[in-house]
CSV table of N, CA and C in Angstrom, one decimal:
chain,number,residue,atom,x,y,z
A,84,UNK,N,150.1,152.5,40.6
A,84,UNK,CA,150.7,151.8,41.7
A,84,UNK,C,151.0,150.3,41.2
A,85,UNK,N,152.4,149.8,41.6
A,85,UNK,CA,152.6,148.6,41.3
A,85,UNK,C,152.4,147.7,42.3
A,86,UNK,N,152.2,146.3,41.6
A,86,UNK,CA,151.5,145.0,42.4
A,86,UNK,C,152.3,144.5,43.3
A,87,UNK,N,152.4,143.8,44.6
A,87,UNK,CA,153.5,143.3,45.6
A,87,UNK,C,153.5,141.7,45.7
A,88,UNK,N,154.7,141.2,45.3
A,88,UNK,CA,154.3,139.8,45.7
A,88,UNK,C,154.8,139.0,47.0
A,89,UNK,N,154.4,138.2,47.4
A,89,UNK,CA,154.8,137.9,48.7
A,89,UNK,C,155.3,136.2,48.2
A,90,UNK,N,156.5,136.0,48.1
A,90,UNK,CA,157.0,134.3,48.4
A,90,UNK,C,156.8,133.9,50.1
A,91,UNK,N,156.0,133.1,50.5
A,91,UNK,CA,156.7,132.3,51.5
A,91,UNK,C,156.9,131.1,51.2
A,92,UNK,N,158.6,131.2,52.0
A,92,UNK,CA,159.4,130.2,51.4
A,92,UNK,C,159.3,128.8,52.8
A,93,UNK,N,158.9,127.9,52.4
A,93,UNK,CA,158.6,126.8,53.4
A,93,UNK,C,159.3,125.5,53.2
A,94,UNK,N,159.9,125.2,54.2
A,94,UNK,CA,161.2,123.9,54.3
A,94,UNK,C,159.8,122.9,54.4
A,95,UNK,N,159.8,121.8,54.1
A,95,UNK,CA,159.2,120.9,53.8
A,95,UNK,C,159.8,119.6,54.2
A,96,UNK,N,159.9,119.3,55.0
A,96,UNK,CA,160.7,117.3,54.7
A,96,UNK,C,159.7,116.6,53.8
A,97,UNK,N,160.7,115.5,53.1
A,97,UNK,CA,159.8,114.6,52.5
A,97,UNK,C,158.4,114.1,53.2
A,98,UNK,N,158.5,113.7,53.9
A,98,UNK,CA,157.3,112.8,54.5
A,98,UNK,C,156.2,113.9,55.0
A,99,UNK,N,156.7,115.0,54.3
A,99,UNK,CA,155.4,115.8,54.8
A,99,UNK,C,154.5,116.5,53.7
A,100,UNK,N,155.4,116.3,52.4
A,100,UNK,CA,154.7,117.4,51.4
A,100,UNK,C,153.2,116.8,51.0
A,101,UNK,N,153.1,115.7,51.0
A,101,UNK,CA,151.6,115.3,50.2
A,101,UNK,C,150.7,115.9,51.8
A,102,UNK,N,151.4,116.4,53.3
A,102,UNK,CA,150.2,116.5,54.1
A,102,UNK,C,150.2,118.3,53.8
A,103,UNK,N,151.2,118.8,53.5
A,103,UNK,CA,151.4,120.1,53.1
A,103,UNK,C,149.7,120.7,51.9
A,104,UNK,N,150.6,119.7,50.8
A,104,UNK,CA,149.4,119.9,49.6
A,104,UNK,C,147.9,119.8,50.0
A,105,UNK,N,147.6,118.3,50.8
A,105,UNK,CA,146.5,118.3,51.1
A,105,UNK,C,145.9,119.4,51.6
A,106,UNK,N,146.5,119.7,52.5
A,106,UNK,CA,146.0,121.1,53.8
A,106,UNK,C,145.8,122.7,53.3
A,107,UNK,N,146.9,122.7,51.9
A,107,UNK,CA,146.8,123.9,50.8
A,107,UNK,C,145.4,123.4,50.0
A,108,UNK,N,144.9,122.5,49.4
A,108,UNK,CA,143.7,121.9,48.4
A,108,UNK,C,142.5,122.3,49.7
A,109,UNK,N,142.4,121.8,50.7
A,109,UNK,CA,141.6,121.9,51.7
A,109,UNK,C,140.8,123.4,51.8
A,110,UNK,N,141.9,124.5,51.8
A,110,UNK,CA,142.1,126.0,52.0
A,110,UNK,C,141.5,126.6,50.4
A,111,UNK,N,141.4,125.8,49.6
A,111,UNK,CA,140.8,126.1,48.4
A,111,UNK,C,140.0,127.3,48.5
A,112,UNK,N,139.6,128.4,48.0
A,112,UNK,CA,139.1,129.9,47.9
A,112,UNK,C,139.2,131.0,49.1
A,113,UNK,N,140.1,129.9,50.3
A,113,UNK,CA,140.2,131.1,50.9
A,113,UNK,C,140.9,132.5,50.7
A,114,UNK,N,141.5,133.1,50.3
A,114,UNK,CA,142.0,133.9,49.7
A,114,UNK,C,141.1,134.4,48.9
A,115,UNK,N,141.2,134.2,47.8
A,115,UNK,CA,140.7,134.4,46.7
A,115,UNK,C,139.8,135.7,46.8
A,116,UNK,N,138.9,135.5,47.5
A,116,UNK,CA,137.5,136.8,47.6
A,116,UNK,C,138.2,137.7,48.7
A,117,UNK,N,139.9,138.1,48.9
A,117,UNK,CA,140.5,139.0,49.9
A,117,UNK,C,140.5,140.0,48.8
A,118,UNK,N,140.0,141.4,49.6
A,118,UNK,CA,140.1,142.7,48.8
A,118,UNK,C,141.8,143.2,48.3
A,119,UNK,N,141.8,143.6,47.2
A,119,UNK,CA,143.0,143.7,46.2
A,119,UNK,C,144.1,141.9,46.2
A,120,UNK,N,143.4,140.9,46.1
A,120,UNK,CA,143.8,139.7,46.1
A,120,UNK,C,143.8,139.4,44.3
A,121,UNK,N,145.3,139.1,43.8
A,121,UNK,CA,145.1,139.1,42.5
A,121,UNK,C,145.9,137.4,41.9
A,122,UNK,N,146.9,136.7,42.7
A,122,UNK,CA,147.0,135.7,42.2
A,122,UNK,C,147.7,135.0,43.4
A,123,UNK,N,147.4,133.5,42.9
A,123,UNK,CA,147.6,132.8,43.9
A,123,UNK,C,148.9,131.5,43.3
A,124,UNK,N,149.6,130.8,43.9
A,124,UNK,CA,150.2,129.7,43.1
A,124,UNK,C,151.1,128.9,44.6
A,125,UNK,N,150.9,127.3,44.4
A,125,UNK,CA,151.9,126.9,45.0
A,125,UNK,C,152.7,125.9,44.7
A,126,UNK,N,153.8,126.2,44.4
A,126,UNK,CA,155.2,125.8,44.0
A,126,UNK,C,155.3,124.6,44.3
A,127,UNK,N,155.7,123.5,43.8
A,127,UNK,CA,156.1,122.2,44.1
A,127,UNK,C,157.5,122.1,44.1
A,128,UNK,N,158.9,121.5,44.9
A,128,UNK,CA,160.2,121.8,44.2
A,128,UNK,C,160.4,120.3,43.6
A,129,UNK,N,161.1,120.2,42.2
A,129,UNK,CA,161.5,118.8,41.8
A,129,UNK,C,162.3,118.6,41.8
A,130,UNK,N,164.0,119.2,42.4
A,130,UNK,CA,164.9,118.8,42.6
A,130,UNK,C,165.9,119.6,43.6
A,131,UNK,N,166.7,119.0,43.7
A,131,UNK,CA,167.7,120.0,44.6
A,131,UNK,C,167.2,120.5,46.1
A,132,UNK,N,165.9,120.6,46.3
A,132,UNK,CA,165.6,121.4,47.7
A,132,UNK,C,164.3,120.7,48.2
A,133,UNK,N,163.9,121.1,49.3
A,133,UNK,CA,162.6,120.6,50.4
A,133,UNK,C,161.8,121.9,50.5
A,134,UNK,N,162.0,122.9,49.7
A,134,UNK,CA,161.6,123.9,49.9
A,134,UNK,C,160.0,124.4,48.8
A,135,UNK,N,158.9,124.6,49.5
A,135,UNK,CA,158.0,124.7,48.4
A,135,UNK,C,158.2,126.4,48.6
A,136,UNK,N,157.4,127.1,47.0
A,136,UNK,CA,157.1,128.5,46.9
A,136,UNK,C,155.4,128.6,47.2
A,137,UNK,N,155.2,129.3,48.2
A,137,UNK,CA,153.8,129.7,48.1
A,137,UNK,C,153.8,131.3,47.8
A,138,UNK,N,153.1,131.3,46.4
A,138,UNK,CA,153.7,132.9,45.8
A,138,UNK,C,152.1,133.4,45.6
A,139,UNK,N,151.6,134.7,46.0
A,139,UNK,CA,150.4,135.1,46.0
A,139,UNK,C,151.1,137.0,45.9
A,140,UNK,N,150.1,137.4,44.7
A,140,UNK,CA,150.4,138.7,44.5
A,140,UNK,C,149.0,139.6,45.0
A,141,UNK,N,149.2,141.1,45.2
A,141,UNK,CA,148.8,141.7,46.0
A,141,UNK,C,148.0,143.1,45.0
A,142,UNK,N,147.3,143.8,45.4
A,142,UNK,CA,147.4,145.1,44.3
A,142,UNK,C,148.5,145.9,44.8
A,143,UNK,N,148.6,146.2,46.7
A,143,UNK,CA,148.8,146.5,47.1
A,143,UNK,C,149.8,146.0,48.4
A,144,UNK,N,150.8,146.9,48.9
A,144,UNK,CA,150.9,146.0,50.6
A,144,UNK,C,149.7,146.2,51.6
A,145,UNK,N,148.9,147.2,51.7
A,145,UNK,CA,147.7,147.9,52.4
A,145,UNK,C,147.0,146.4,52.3
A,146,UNK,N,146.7,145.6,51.2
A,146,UNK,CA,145.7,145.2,50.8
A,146,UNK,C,146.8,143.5,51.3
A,147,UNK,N,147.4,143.2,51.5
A,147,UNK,CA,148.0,142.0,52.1
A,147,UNK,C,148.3,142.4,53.6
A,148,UNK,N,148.2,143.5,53.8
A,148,UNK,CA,148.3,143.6,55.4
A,148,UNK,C,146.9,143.5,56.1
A,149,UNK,N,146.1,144.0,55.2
A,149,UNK,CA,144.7,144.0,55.5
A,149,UNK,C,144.0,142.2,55.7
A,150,UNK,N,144.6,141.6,54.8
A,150,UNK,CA,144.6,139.8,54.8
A,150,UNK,C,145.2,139.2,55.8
A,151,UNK,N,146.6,140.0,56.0
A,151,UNK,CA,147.4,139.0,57.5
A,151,UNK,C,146.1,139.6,58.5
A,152,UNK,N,146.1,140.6,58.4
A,152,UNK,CA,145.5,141.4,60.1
A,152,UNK,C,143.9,140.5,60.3
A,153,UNK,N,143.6,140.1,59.0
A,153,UNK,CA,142.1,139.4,59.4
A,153,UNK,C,141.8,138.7,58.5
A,154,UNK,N,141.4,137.8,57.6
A,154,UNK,CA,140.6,136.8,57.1
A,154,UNK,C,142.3,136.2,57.0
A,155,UNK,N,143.1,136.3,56.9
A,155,UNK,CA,144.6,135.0,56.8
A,155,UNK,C,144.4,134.2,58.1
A,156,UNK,N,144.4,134.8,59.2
A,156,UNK,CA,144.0,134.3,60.6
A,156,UNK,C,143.3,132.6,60.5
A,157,UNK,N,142.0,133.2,60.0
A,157,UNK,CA,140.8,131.9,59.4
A,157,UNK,C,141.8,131.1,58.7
A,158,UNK,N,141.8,131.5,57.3
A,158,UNK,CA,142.7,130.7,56.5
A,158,UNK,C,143.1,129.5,57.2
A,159,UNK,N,144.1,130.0,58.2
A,159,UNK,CA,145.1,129.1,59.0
A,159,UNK,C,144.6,128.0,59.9
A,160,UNK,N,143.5,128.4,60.3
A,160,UNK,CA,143.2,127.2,61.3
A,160,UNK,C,142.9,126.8,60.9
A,161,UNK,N,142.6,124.9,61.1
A,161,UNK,CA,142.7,123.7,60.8
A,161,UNK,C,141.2,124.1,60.5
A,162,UNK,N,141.5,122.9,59.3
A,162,UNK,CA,139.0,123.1,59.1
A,162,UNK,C,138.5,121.8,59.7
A,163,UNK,N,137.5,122.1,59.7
A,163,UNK,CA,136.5,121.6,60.4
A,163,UNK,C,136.6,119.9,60.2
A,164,UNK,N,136.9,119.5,61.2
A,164,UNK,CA,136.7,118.5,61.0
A,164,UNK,C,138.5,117.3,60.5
A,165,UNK,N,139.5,118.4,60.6
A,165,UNK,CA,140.5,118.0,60.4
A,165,UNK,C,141.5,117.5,61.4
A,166,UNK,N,141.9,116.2,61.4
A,166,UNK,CA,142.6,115.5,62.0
A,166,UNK,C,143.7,116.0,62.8
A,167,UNK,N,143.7,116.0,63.9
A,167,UNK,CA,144.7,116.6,65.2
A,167,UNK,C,144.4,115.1,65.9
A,168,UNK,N,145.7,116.3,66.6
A,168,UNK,CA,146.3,114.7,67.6
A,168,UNK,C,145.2,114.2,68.9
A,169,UNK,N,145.7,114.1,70.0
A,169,UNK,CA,144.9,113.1,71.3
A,169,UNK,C,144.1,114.8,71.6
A,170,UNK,N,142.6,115.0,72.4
A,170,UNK,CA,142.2,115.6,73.1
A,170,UNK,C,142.0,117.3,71.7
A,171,UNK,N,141.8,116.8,70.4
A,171,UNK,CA,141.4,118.1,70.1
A,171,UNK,C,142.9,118.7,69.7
A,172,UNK,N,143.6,118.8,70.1
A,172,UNK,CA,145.2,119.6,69.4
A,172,UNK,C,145.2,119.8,68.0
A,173,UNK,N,145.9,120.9,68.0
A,173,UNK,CA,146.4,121.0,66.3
A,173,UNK,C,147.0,120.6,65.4
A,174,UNK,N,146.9,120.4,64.6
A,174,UNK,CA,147.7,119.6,64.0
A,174,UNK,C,149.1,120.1,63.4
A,175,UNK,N,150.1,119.1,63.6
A,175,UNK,CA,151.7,119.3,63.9
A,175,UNK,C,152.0,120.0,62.2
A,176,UNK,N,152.4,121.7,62.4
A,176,UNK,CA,153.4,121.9,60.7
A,176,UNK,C,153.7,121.0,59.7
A,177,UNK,N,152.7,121.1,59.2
A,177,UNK,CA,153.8,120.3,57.9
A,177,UNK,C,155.4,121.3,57.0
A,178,UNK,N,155.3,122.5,57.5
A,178,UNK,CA,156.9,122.9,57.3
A,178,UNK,C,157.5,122.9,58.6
A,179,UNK,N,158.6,122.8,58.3
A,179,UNK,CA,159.5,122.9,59.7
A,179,UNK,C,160.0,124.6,59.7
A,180,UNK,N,160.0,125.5,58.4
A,180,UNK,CA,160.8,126.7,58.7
A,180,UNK,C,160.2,127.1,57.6
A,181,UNK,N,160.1,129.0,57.6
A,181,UNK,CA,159.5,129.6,56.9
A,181,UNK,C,159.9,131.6,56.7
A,182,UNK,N,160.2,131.5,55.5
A,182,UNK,CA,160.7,132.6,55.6
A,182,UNK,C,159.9,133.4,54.5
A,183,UNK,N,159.6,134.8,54.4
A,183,UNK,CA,158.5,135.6,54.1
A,183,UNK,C,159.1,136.7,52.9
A,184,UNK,N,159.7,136.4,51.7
A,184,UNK,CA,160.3,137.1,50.8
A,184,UNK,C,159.1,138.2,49.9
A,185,UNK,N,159.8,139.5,49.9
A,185,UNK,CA,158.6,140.5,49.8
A,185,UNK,C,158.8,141.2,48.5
A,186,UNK,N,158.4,141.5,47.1
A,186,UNK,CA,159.2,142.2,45.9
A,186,UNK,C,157.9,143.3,45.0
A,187,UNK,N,157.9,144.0,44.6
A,187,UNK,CA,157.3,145.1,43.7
A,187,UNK,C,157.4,144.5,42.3
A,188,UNK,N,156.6,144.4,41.7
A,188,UNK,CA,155.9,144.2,40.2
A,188,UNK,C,156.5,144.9,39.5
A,189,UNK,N,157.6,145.0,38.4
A,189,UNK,CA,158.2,145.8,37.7
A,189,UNK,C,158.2,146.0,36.5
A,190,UNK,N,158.2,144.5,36.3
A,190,UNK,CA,157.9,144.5,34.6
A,190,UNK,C,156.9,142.9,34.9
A,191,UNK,N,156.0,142.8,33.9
A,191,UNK,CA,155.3,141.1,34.3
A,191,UNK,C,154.6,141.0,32.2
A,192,UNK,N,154.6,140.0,32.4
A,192,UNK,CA,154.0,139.8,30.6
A,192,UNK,C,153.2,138.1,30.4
A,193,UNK,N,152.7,138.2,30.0
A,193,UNK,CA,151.6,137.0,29.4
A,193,UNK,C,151.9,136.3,28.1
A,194,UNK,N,151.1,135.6,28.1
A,194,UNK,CA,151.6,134.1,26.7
A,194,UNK,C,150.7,135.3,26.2
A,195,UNK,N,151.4,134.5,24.7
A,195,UNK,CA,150.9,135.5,23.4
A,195,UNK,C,149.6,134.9,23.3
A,196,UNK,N,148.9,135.6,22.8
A,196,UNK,CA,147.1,135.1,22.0
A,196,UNK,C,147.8,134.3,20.6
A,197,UNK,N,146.9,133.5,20.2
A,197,UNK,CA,147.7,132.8,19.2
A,197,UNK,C,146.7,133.1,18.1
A,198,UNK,N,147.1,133.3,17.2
A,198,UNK,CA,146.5,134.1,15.5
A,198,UNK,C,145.2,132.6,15.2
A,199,UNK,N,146.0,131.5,15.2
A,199,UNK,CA,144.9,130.7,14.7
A,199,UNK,C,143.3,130.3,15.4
A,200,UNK,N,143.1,130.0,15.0
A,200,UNK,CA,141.8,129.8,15.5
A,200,UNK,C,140.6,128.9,15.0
């Protein structure tokens, strides 16, 4: 069975990516210990677009559906102790728009091992 990877694709304004990043650094291992959870990466853009990649690959879709349906939930809410607005609120998106691009593992390859040593 081949691996599934999931892009979401997130519009970003300027003035928001360093609260983006921080809030992704914050979320540090969540993921990580999700059953068939195999890689994680997020995209910075350095030209042309406002758009970051948040790319996380799957063994499975079972096994990313199994993540949205329960521990992504966690993931998502603000941690403890994190800055919201007047009275407790959440804190405002750092994307403004977000779209959910879905692909199958077809061919994938690695850096070479290097002879010297």
């Amino acid at each position: 069975m081949a691996s599934v990877v999931k892009i979401n694709v997130l519009t970003v304004p300027a003035e928001q990516r360093e609260v983006l990043e921080k809030r992704f650094a914050a979320r540090a291992g969540s993921v990580e210990n999700s059953d068939g959870f195999e890689w994680f990466e997020l995209l910075r853009p350095l030209e042309g677009t406002d758009q970051y990649l948040v790319y996380t690959r799957w063994r499975s879709e079972a096994d990313f559906e199994a993540w949205m349906a329960g521990s992504m939930r966690g993931a998502h809410r603000p941690a403890e102790g994190a800055q919201g607005g007047q009275g407790g609120e959440q804190p405002k998106p750092a994307a403004t728009g977000s779209t959910l691009w879905s692909f199958e593992v077809v061919q994938s390859a690695g850096a070479r091992q290097s002879d010297a040593g």
